[in-house]
Coordinates of C-alpha atoms in Angstrom, one line a residue:
Chain A
M1 CA -44.8 9.6 18.6
F2 CA -43.8 9.8 14.9
R3 CA -40.6 11.6 15.9
G4 CA -39.7 8.6 17.9
L5 CA -40.3 6.3 15.0
S6 CA -38.2 8.4 12.7
S7 CA -35.3 8.5 15.1
L8 CA -35.5 4.8 15.5
S9 CA -35.3 4.1 11.8
A10 CA -32.4 6.6 11.7
L11 CA -30.5 4.2 13.9
F12 CA -30.8 1.4 11.4
S13 CA -30.2 3.1 8.1
T14 CA -29.2 6.5 6.7
L15 CA -32.2 8.3 5.3
F16 CA -30.2 10.8 3.2
E17 CA -27.0 10.2 1.4
L18 CA -24.6 12.1 -0.7
T19 CA -22.6 10.0 -3.2
T20 CA -19.9 10.6 -5.8
Q21 CA -20.7 7.2 -7.4
P22 CA -23.5 6.6 -10.1
I23 CA -26.8 6.0 -8.4
D24 CA -28.1 2.3 -8.5
S25 CA -31.9 2.6 -8.5
A26 CA -32.6 -1.1 -8.1
A27 CA -30.3 -1.4 -5.1
L28 CA -31.9 1.6 -3.4
R29 CA -35.4 0.3 -4.1
A30 CA -34.5 -3.0 -2.5
R31 CA -33.4 -1.2 0.7
L32 CA -36.9 0.1 1.1
E33 CA -38.7 -3.2 0.8
R34 CA -40.9 -4.0 3.8
P35 CA -43.8 -6.5 4.0
D36 CA -46.5 -4.0 5.1
A37 CA -45.8 -1.6 2.2
G38 CA -48.4 -1.5 -0.5
A39 CA -47.0 1.4 -2.5
C40 CA -43.5 2.6 -3.6
V41 CA -43.2 5.9 -5.3
V42 CA -39.8 6.8 -6.8
F43 CA -38.7 10.1 -8.2
E44 CA -35.5 10.3 -10.3
G45 CA -34.0 13.7 -11.2
W46 CA -31.9 13.4 -14.4
V47 CA -29.4 15.7 -16.0
R48 CA -31.0 17.2 -19.1
N49 CA -29.4 18.7 -22.2
H50 CA -30.8 22.2 -21.9
H51 CA -31.3 24.9 -19.3
L52 CA -33.0 28.2 -19.7
G53 CA -32.8 27.8 -23.5
K54 CA -29.0 27.0 -23.5
P55 CA -27.7 23.6 -24.5
V56 CA -26.0 21.7 -21.6
T57 CA -23.4 19.0 -22.0
Q58 CA -22.6 18.1 -18.4
L59 CA -23.1 19.2 -14.9
E60 CA -20.9 19.4 -11.9
Y61 CA -22.6 19.2 -8.5
E62 CA -20.7 20.4 -5.4
A63 CA -22.1 20.3 -1.9
F64 CA -21.0 21.5 1.6
D65 CA -20.9 17.9 2.6
D66 CA -21.6 18.1 6.3
M67 CA -24.2 20.8 6.0
A68 CA -25.9 19.1 3.1
R69 CA -26.0 15.8 5.1
I70 CA -27.5 17.5 8.1
E71 CA -30.1 19.4 6.0
G72 CA -30.9 16.3 3.9
D73 CA -31.5 14.3 7.1
A74 CA -33.7 17.1 8.5
I75 CA -35.8 17.2 5.3
V76 CA -36.3 13.4 5.2
T77 CA -37.1 13.3 8.9
E78 CA -39.6 16.2 8.8
T79 CA -41.3 14.8 5.7
E80 CA -41.7 11.4 7.4
Q81 CA -43.3 13.2 10.3
H82 CA -45.7 15.1 8.0
H83 CA -46.7 11.7 6.4
P84 CA -46.9 9.2 9.2
G85 CA -46.2 5.6 8.1
C86 CA -44.0 6.6 5.2
T87 CA -40.3 5.5 4.9
I88 CA -38.2 7.8 2.7
L89 CA -34.8 7.2 1.2
C90 CA -33.1 10.1 -0.6
V91 CA -29.7 10.1 -2.4
H92 CA -28.1 13.1 -4.0
R93 CA -25.2 12.8 -6.4
T94 CA -22.2 15.1 -6.4
G95 CA -19.3 15.4 -8.9
T96 CA -19.4 15.4 -12.7
L97 CA -22.6 14.1 -14.4
R98 CA -23.3 13.6 -18.1
V99 CA -26.6 14.2 -19.8
G100 CA -29.0 11.4 -18.8
E101 CA -27.3 10.5 -15.5
L102 CA -29.2 10.4 -12.3
A103 CA -28.7 13.4 -10.0
V104 CA -31.3 12.7 -7.3
W105 CA -33.1 9.6 -6.3
I106 CA -36.0 9.6 -3.9
G107 CA -38.0 6.5 -2.9
V108 CA -41.0 6.4 -0.5
V109 CA -42.8 3.4 0.7
S110 CA -46.0 3.3 2.7
A111 CA -49.1 1.1 3.2
H112 CA -51.1 3.2 0.7
R113 CA -50.2 5.2 -2.4
A114 CA -51.7 8.5 -1.5
A115 CA -49.3 9.3 1.4
A116 CA -46.3 8.0 -0.6
F117 CA -47.1 10.3 -3.6
L118 CA -47.5 13.3 -1.3
A119 CA -44.3 12.5 0.7
C120 CA -42.2 12.0 -2.5
R121 CA -43.4 15.4 -3.9
E122 CA -42.7 17.2 -0.7
T123 CA -39.2 15.6 -0.4
I124 CA -38.0 16.8 -3.8
E125 CA -39.5 20.3 -3.4
E126 CA -37.7 20.7 -0.1
I127 CA -34.4 19.3 -1.5
K128 CA -34.6 21.8 -4.3
R129 CA -35.4 24.6 -1.9
R130 CA -33.1 23.9 1.0
L131 CA -30.2 21.6 0.2
P132 CA -26.8 23.5 0.0
V133 CA -25.8 22.2 -3.4
W134 CA -24.3 24.1 -6.3
K135 CA -24.2 23.1 -9.8
K136 CA -21.8 24.1 -12.6
E137 CA -23.3 24.0 -16.0
H138 CA -21.1 23.3 -19.0
H139 CA -22.6 24.7 -22.1
L140 CA -21.9 23.6 -25.7
D141 CA -20.0 26.8 -26.4
G142 CA -17.4 25.8 -23.8
A143 CA -18.6 28.4 -21.2
A144 CA -19.4 27.2 -17.7
E145 CA -21.2 28.8 -14.7
W146 CA -21.9 28.0 -11.1
V147 CA -25.6 28.1 -10.0
N148 CA -26.8 27.7 -6.5
C149 CA -30.0 25.6 -6.7
T150 CA -31.7 27.7 -4.1
T151 CA -30.7 31.0 -5.6
E152 CA -31.6 29.7 -9.0
A153 CA -35.1 28.7 -7.8
A154 CA -35.6 32.1 -6.1
A155 CA -34.3 34.1 -9.1
K156 CA -36.4 32.3 -11.6
G157 CA -39.5 31.8 -9.5
P158 CA -42.3 34.1 -8.6
Q159 CA -41.5 37.2 -6.5
P160 CA -43.6 38.3 -3.5
A161 CA -44.1 41.8 -4.9
D162 CA -45.6 40.4 -8.1
Y163 CA -47.6 37.8 -6.2
Y164 CA -49.4 40.3 -4.0
A165 CA -49.5 43.1 -6.5
R166 CA -53.3 43.1 -7.0
Q167 CA -53.9 43.0 -3.3
S168 CA -51.3 45.4 -1.9
S169 CA -52.5 48.0 -4.4
L170 CA -55.7 48.3 -2.4
P171 CA -55.3 51.4 -0.3
E172 CA -56.7 49.5 2.7
V173 CA -53.9 47.0 2.4
S174 CA -50.8 48.8 0.9
A175 CA -47.2 47.6 1.4
S176 CA -47.4 48.1 5.1
G177 CA -50.6 46.0 5.4
Q178 CA -48.8 43.3 3.3
E179 CA -46.0 43.4 5.9
Q180 CA -48.5 43.0 8.7
L181 CA -49.9 40.0 6.9
A182 CA -46.4 38.5 6.5
K183 CA -45.8 38.9 10.3
A184 CA -49.2 37.3 11.2
R185 CA -49.6 33.8 12.5
V186 CA -53.0 32.3 11.9
L187 CA -54.3 29.1 13.4
V188 CA -57.0 27.2 11.5
V189 CA -58.6 24.4 13.5
G190 CA -60.5 21.9 11.4
I191 CA -59.6 21.4 7.7
G192 CA -63.0 20.5 6.3
G193 CA -65.7 22.4 4.5
L194 CA -64.9 25.7 6.3
G195 CA -61.2 25.2 6.9
C196 CA -60.3 24.4 3.2
P197 CA -61.6 27.6 1.6
A198 CA -60.5 29.7 4.7
A199 CA -56.9 28.3 4.4
L200 CA -56.9 28.9 0.6
Y201 CA -57.7 32.6 0.9
L202 CA -55.4 33.1 3.9
T203 CA -52.6 31.5 1.8
G204 CA -53.4 33.7 -1.1
A205 CA -53.4 36.8 1.1
G206 CA -50.0 36.0 2.4
A207 CA -50.6 35.3 6.1
G208 CA -47.0 34.7 7.1
H209 CA -47.4 31.5 9.1
L210 CA -50.4 29.2 8.8
T211 CA -50.9 26.5 11.3
L212 CA -53.5 23.8 10.3
V213 CA -54.9 21.4 12.9
D214 CA -56.9 18.3 12.0
A215 CA -56.6 14.6 13.0
G216 CA -58.7 13.4 10.1
R217 CA -57.9 11.7 6.8
V218 CA -59.3 12.6 3.4
E219 CA -62.5 10.7 2.5
L220 CA -64.4 10.6 -0.8
S221 CA -67.5 12.2 0.7
N222 CA -65.3 15.2 1.7
L223 CA -64.5 16.2 -1.8
H224 CA -67.7 18.0 -2.9
R225 CA -66.9 20.8 -0.5
Q226 CA -63.4 20.4 0.9
V227 CA -61.8 22.2 -2.0
L228 CA -58.1 21.6 -1.1
F229 CA -58.3 17.9 -1.7
T230 CA -58.4 15.7 -4.9
T231 CA -59.0 12.0 -5.4
D232 CA -55.2 11.6 -5.2
D233 CA -55.4 12.5 -1.6
L234 CA -57.9 9.9 -0.5
G235 CA -56.7 8.2 2.7
A236 CA -54.0 10.8 3.3
P237 CA -53.9 12.9 6.5
K238 CA -55.8 16.1 5.8
T239 CA -53.1 18.3 7.2
A240 CA -50.4 16.8 4.9
A241 CA -52.6 17.0 1.8
A242 CA -53.6 20.6 2.7
V243 CA -50.0 21.7 3.2
T244 CA -48.9 20.2 -0.2
A245 CA -51.9 21.9 -1.9
L246 CA -51.3 25.3 -0.2
R247 CA -47.5 25.1 -0.8
A248 CA -48.1 24.9 -4.5
R249 CA -50.2 28.1 -4.3
N250 CA -47.9 30.3 -2.4
P251 CA -44.1 29.7 -1.8
F252 CA -43.7 32.7 0.4
I253 CA -45.5 31.6 3.6
Q254 CA -44.7 29.1 6.3
L255 CA -47.1 26.2 6.5
E256 CA -47.4 23.9 9.5
G257 CA -49.7 20.9 9.6
L258 CA -50.5 19.2 12.9
A259 CA -52.3 15.9 12.5
T260 CA -53.7 16.1 16.0
E261 CA -57.0 16.6 17.7
L262 CA -57.7 19.8 19.6
S263 CA -58.4 19.0 23.2
A264 CA -58.7 20.7 26.5
S265 CA -55.1 19.7 27.3
N266 CA -53.5 21.1 24.2
A267 CA -55.8 24.0 23.2
R268 CA -53.8 26.7 25.1
A269 CA -50.5 25.5 23.7
L270 CA -51.9 25.5 20.2
V271 CA -53.4 28.9 20.4
A272 CA -50.4 30.5 22.0
G273 CA -48.3 32.7 19.7
H274 CA -51.1 33.1 17.1
T275 CA -52.4 36.5 15.9
V276 CA -55.9 35.2 15.1
V277 CA -57.7 31.8 15.3
L278 CA -60.3 30.3 13.0
D279 CA -62.8 27.8 14.4
C280 CA -63.6 25.6 11.5
T281 CA -64.6 22.6 13.6
D282 CA -67.8 20.6 13.6
N283 CA -69.0 20.2 17.2
F284 CA -69.8 22.3 20.2
A285 CA -67.5 20.4 22.5
T286 CA -64.4 21.4 20.5
R287 CA -65.8 24.9 19.8
F288 CA -66.1 25.7 23.5
I289 CA -62.6 24.4 24.3
L290 CA -61.1 26.5 21.5
H291 CA -63.2 29.5 22.4
D292 CA -62.1 29.4 26.1
A293 CA -58.5 29.0 25.1
C294 CA -58.7 32.0 22.8
L295 CA -60.4 34.2 25.3
A296 CA -57.9 33.2 28.0
A297 CA -55.0 34.1 25.6
G298 CA -56.7 37.3 24.4
V299 CA -56.5 36.1 20.8
P300 CA -59.4 37.0 18.5
L301 CA -61.5 34.0 17.4
V302 CA -63.4 33.9 14.1
Q303 CA -66.0 31.2 14.3
A304 CA -68.4 29.9 11.7
A305 CA -70.8 27.0 11.7
V306 CA -73.0 25.5 9.0
H307 CA -76.3 23.6 8.8
R308 CA -77.3 22.6 5.3
F309 CA -77.9 25.9 3.4
E310 CA -77.2 28.3 6.2
G311 CA -74.7 29.2 8.8
T312 CA -73.5 31.6 11.4
L313 CA -70.4 33.8 11.6
D314 CA -69.1 35.4 14.9
V315 CA -65.9 37.1 16.0
F316 CA -65.2 36.7 19.7
R317 CA -62.7 39.0 21.4
R318 CA -62.2 39.3 25.1
G319 CA -64.4 42.1 26.5
D320 CA -66.2 42.8 23.2
G321 CA -69.8 41.9 22.7
G322 CA -69.9 38.9 25.0
C323 CA -68.7 35.4 24.5
L324 CA -70.0 32.0 23.5
H325 CA -71.2 31.3 27.1
C326 CA -73.2 34.6 27.1
Q327 CA -75.1 33.2 24.1
W328 CA -75.7 29.7 25.3
K329 CA -75.8 30.3 29.1
S330 CA -75.6 27.0 30.9
R331 CA -77.3 24.8 28.3
P332 CA -75.5 21.4 28.4
I333 CA -73.0 21.2 25.5
A334 CA -74.0 17.5 24.9
E335 CA -77.6 18.6 24.2
L336 CA -76.4 21.4 21.9
D337 CA -74.3 19.0 19.9
T338 CA -77.1 16.5 19.7
A339 CA -79.6 19.1 18.6
A340 CA -77.2 20.6 16.1
G341 CA -77.0 17.1 14.4
N342 CA -73.6 17.3 12.9
C343 CA -72.6 13.7 12.6
A344 CA -70.0 13.2 9.9
G345 CA -72.8 12.0 7.5
A346 CA -74.9 15.2 7.9
P347 CA -76.1 16.7 4.6
V348 CA -74.4 20.0 3.7
F349 CA -74.7 22.4 0.7
G350 CA -71.1 22.9 -0.6
P351 CA -71.4 26.5 -1.6
A352 CA -72.9 27.5 1.8
V353 CA -70.1 26.1 3.8
G354 CA -67.6 27.5 1.3
L355 CA -69.1 30.9 1.6
L356 CA -68.8 30.9 5.4
G357 CA -65.2 29.6 5.2
V358 CA -64.3 32.4 2.8
M359 CA -66.0 34.9 5.1
Q360 CA -63.9 33.6 8.0
A361 CA -60.7 34.2 6.0
G362 CA -61.9 37.7 5.2
E363 CA -62.6 38.5 8.9
A364 CA -59.2 37.2 9.9
I365 CA -57.4 39.3 7.3
K366 CA -59.4 42.3 8.3
I367 CA -58.4 41.8 12.0
I368 CA -54.7 41.6 10.9
L369 CA -55.0 44.7 8.8
G370 CA -57.0 46.6 11.5
L371 CA -60.0 46.9 9.1
E372 CA -62.5 45.3 11.4
T373 CA -65.3 47.4 13.0
A374 CA -67.1 46.9 16.3
E375 CA -70.3 47.0 14.3
T376 CA -69.5 43.8 12.5
H377 CA -67.8 42.1 15.4
R378 CA -70.4 42.5 18.0
R379 CA -72.9 40.6 15.9
T380 CA -73.9 37.1 15.0
H381 CA -74.3 37.1 11.2
L382 CA -76.9 34.6 10.0
V383 CA -76.0 33.7 6.4
N384 CA -78.7 32.0 4.3
Q385 CA -77.8 30.7 0.9
L386 CA -81.4 29.8 -0.1
D387 CA -82.6 33.4 0.5
C388 CA -79.2 35.0 -0.4
S389 CA -79.6 36.9 2.9
V390 CA -77.5 38.0 5.8
L391 CA -79.2 38.9 9.0
S392 CA -77.0 40.4 11.7
I393 CA -78.0 40.0 15.4
A394 CA -76.4 42.3 17.9
R395 CA -74.7 40.5 20.8
E396 CA -74.2 41.9 24.2
A397 CA -72.1 40.6 27.1
D398 CA -74.2 39.0 29.8
P399 CA -73.2 40.8 33.1
A400 CA -73.9 37.5 34.9
C401 CA -71.8 35.4 32.5
P402 CA -69.6 33.2 34.6
V403 CA -66.8 33.2 32.0
C404 CA -66.6 36.8 30.7
G405 CA -69.0 38.7 33.0
Q406 CA -66.5 40.2 35.3
E407 CA -63.7 41.5 33.1
E408 CA -61.4 42.0 36.1
S409 CA -61.7 38.4 37.2
F410 CA -61.8 36.7 33.8
Q411 CA -62.4 33.0 34.4
P412 CA -61.5 31.0 31.3
A413 CA -62.2 27.4 30.9
V414 CA -65.4 26.8 32.9
F415 CA -66.0 23.9 30.6
S416 CA -62.6 23.1 29.4
N417 CA -60.4 22.9 32.5
Q418 CA -61.1 19.2 33.0
P419 CA -58.9 16.7 31.3
T420 CA -60.6 15.0 28.4
D421 CA -57.6 12.9 27.3
A422 CA -57.7 9.2 27.1
V423 CA -61.3 9.4 25.9
L424 CA -60.5 7.8 22.5
L425 CA -59.4 4.2 22.8
S426 CA -57.7 1.9 20.4
L427 CA -58.8 -1.8 20.2
D428 CA -55.8 -2.8 22.5
E429 CA -56.8 -0.2 25.0
M430 CA -60.4 -1.3 24.9
A431 CA -59.3 -4.9 25.6
A432 CA -57.2 -3.7 28.5
L433 CA -60.3 -2.1 30.2
G434 CA -61.8 -5.6 30.8
K435 CA -65.6 -5.7 31.2
V436 CA -67.3 -2.8 29.6
Q437 CA -70.7 -1.9 28.1
M438 CA -70.4 -1.3 24.4
V439 CA -72.9 1.2 23.0
A440 CA -73.7 1.9 19.3
L441 CA -75.1 5.4 18.8
L442 CA -77.6 5.2 16.0
E443 CA -79.0 8.0 13.8
P444 CA -82.5 7.6 12.4
G445 CA -82.2 5.1 9.6
E446 CA -79.1 3.4 10.9
S447 CA -79.1 -0.1 12.3
L448 CA -76.7 -2.3 14.3
D449 CA -75.3 -5.5 12.9
P450 CA -77.3 -8.2 14.7
A451 CA -74.1 -10.2 15.4
R452 CA -72.9 -7.2 17.4
S453 CA -76.1 -6.9 19.5
A454 CA -75.9 -10.6 20.2
T455 CA -72.5 -10.0 21.9
G456 CA -73.9 -7.3 24.1
T457 CA -73.5 -4.1 22.2
L458 CA -76.4 -1.8 23.1
P459 CA -78.1 0.3 20.4
V460 CA -79.0 3.8 21.7
P461 CA -80.5 6.6 19.7
V462 CA -78.0 9.3 19.3
G463 CA -80.1 12.0 21.0
D464 CA -80.7 9.9 24.1
I465 CA -78.1 11.6 26.4
A466 CA -80.1 10.7 29.5
R467 CA -79.7 7.0 28.7
L468 CA -76.0 7.4 28.3
R469 CA -75.7 9.2 31.6
E470 CA -77.5 6.3 33.3
L471 CA -75.3 3.7 31.6
A472 CA -72.1 5.7 32.5
A473 CA -73.2 5.7 36.1
L474 CA -73.3 1.8 36.1
G475 CA -69.7 1.2 34.9
P476 CA -67.3 1.8 32.0
V477 CA -69.0 2.5 28.7
I478 CA -67.4 2.7 25.2
L479 CA -69.4 4.6 22.6
T480 CA -69.2 3.8 18.9
C481 CA -70.9 5.4 16.0
R482 CA -70.9 5.0 12.2
H483 CA -68.2 7.6 11.5
G484 CA -66.6 7.9 15.0
V485 CA -67.2 11.6 15.2
R486 CA -70.4 11.8 17.2
S487 CA -69.3 9.1 19.6
A488 CA -66.0 10.9 20.4
A489 CA -67.8 14.2 20.9
I490 CA -70.5 12.8 23.2
A491 CA -67.9 10.9 25.3
R492 CA -66.0 14.1 25.8
L493 CA -69.1 16.0 26.7
L494 CA -70.1 13.4 29.3
R495 CA -66.6 13.6 30.7
L496 CA -67.0 17.4 31.0
E497 CA -70.2 16.8 32.9
G498 CA -68.3 14.7 35.4
A499 CA -68.7 11.1 34.1
T500 CA -65.4 9.2 34.5
G501 CA -65.8 5.8 32.9
I502 CA -66.9 6.9 29.5
Y503 CA -64.8 6.3 26.3
A504 CA -65.2 6.3 22.6
M505 CA -63.8 3.8 20.2
A506 CA -61.2 5.5 17.9
G507 CA -62.4 5.4 14.3
S508 CA -65.7 4.3 12.6
S509 CA -67.8 1.3 13.3
A510 CA -68.3 -1.2 10.5
A511 CA -71.1 -2.8 12.5
I512 CA -73.4 0.2 11.9
G513 CA -75.2 0.3 8.5
S514 CA -77.4 3.0 7.1
S515 CA -80.5 2.7 4.9
R516 CA -80.2 6.4 4.0
V517 CA -77.4 6.3 1.5
Chain B
M1 CA -84.2 22.9 11.0
L2 CA -87.1 25.1 12.1
R3 CA -87.4 26.2 8.5
E4 CA -87.5 22.7 7.3
Q5 CA -90.2 21.7 9.8
A6 CA -92.3 24.7 9.2
G7 CA -91.9 24.6 5.4
K8 CA -91.1 28.4 5.4
S9 CA -88.6 30.8 6.8
V10 CA -90.7 33.9 7.4
L11 CA -94.2 34.2 8.9
D12 CA -96.3 37.3 9.4
L13 CA -98.7 36.6 12.1
T14 CA -101.1 38.1 14.6
T15 CA -100.6 36.8 18.1
T16 CA -101.5 37.4 21.7
A17 CA -98.2 36.1 22.8
A18 CA -96.5 38.4 25.3
T19 CA -93.0 36.8 25.1
P20 CA -90.9 34.8 22.6
A21 CA -91.5 31.7 24.8
E22 CA -95.3 32.0 24.3
L23 CA -94.9 32.7 20.6
Y24 CA -92.7 29.6 20.2
R25 CA -95.3 27.5 22.0
E26 CA -97.9 28.8 19.5
L27 CA -95.7 28.0 16.6
Q28 CA -95.0 24.6 17.9
A29 CA -98.7 23.8 17.9
S30 CA -99.5 25.5 14.6
H31 CA -96.5 24.2 12.6
A32 CA -95.7 21.0 14.3
L33 CA -92.2 22.1 15.4
T34 CA -90.5 19.5 17.6
F35 CA -87.3 21.4 18.4
P36 CA -87.0 22.0 22.1
A37 CA -87.5 25.7 23.1
T38 CA -84.7 25.4 25.8
L39 CA -82.0 25.0 23.1
L40 CA -83.0 28.0 21.1
R41 CA -81.5 31.5 21.0
V42 CA -83.9 34.3 20.2
S43 CA -83.6 37.9 18.9
I44 CA -86.2 40.7 18.8
N45 CA -85.5 43.3 16.1
E46 CA -82.0 41.9 15.5
R47 CA -80.8 42.0 19.2
Y48 CA -80.4 38.8 21.2
V49 CA -82.9 38.7 24.1
T50 CA -84.2 36.0 26.4
M51 CA -87.3 33.9 25.9
E52 CA -89.1 36.0 28.6
S53 CA -88.5 39.4 27.0
P54 CA -91.7 41.4 26.3
L55 CA -93.0 41.5 22.8
Q56 CA -94.3 44.8 21.2
P57 CA -96.6 45.1 18.1
G58 CA -94.5 45.1 14.9
D59 CA -91.5 43.2 16.5
R60 CA -89.4 41.0 14.3
V61 CA -88.6 37.8 16.2
V62 CA -85.9 35.3 15.0
F63 CA -85.5 31.8 16.7
I64 CA -81.9 30.5 16.2
P65 CA -81.2 26.9 16.8
P66 CA -77.7 25.6 17.6
V67 CA -75.5 25.1 14.5
A68 CA -72.1 23.5 14.7
G69 CA -71.3 21.9 11.3
G70 CA -68.1 22.6 9.5

């Protein structure tokens, strides 16, 4: 979708330009004006009078014009995709520039400042890293030298061998283990309390390619435990903010952020090609879909889940110690999710979820390095922060398990082979449905705005799945809840059970208030 | 959540219960636990078992509710 938008804007204006003329900031800024923009972030790169301790009098920039234009366009287009809603304009000067002159100008406009700041930073870092531009420095003593910006960055910057020195000197890791890590592709689904610390340690360890999946945006109530984000990131897509934070920590790995929601229809494609997968999500519906996709692809899954001060850690591999279905048998997923009580507002102890996320990273790294043992992987580890205890429960495959029971005839996706797309509806899509029953799912202590009940919205306690089944049987039902998490999960679960006309409103409901805050 | 309802995480007790299912019914009555037994996993001496598995003297039984937060 965002690719389309970017291509469209490319038709109307050039996103990246090379110029031999002095850069006119005001004129460029005017080109970015649009009525829905609430923020404009501008970066100006100036020629300074010193470099690596030597005085500089002027610079000459020379570019491979065509290549630089193609690469510059690619950088701007990609950055716009990473930060939906941002419009970016970038101009790079070539030719002779004196001290104080503008060498690079980047302007980003968007509805809110958080995304604009992130996109602006990413654009200049990528320009410095990738653009085929050389600069010739003229020093005060009359000497001059050509410097490739990229080579310069690489030569001056940190080196992988130094970066990983304290890790690769472990005999269990060594240089060959470090190479294994560099070749590994790790998928982290859910960039929250588990996903943030997990991604941090995977980044530090040098997992070569890290794919981060999360459709959410950074909220203030995330920050006490989601250690990748700062107050500057509020409102920004989690994946974009996470990629920026992780990029600053390790320049030697590939980072890919996908601001999308894992579903039955995209799970297999997302899992494909990865060495190991981390389940850092917050509901059983998604957990089962991801689990089934991993088992089907034969990719090891490191799963953790947290409730308040304690949590569980499991590694699932095909044919090893049973699967998630062996543990839960045929218990309805909707009831598991309701019982687990993980609405977005659920209380959680930051260090406990951090601990489990770090353990997930550790297990993933062990799998890549071949350090894992069957002893640790055929167990559910119950981690309790209040007692400082870990209790490990042995898992066994259930011979009667419909999913993994017969190894020869592995049947993935008992739960996840049904389409669950088009469950989330925008306001326009809701209107297009015509007559529907609106339902507000309420936690204890929450109440529905009386104006909403007057227009027919039905309040239903969040645990009353039976009532939802009844309503869904009568006609189309749209679920809402205070944060939009539980309603989406329950709608998907009822779909998996076979209900057809059940939907969830995308986003949170302002009509539900809480007396608990 | 069982811990929160019971007010403690470990109980030493003498019981006539023959299975985890019976034991959980006893605990529900004595500690006002409302969590439904059908949604629990259970282990005896650190191995997953079913609610109908036989209990022996000295067994350590752990009831594990569903957890999904992240």
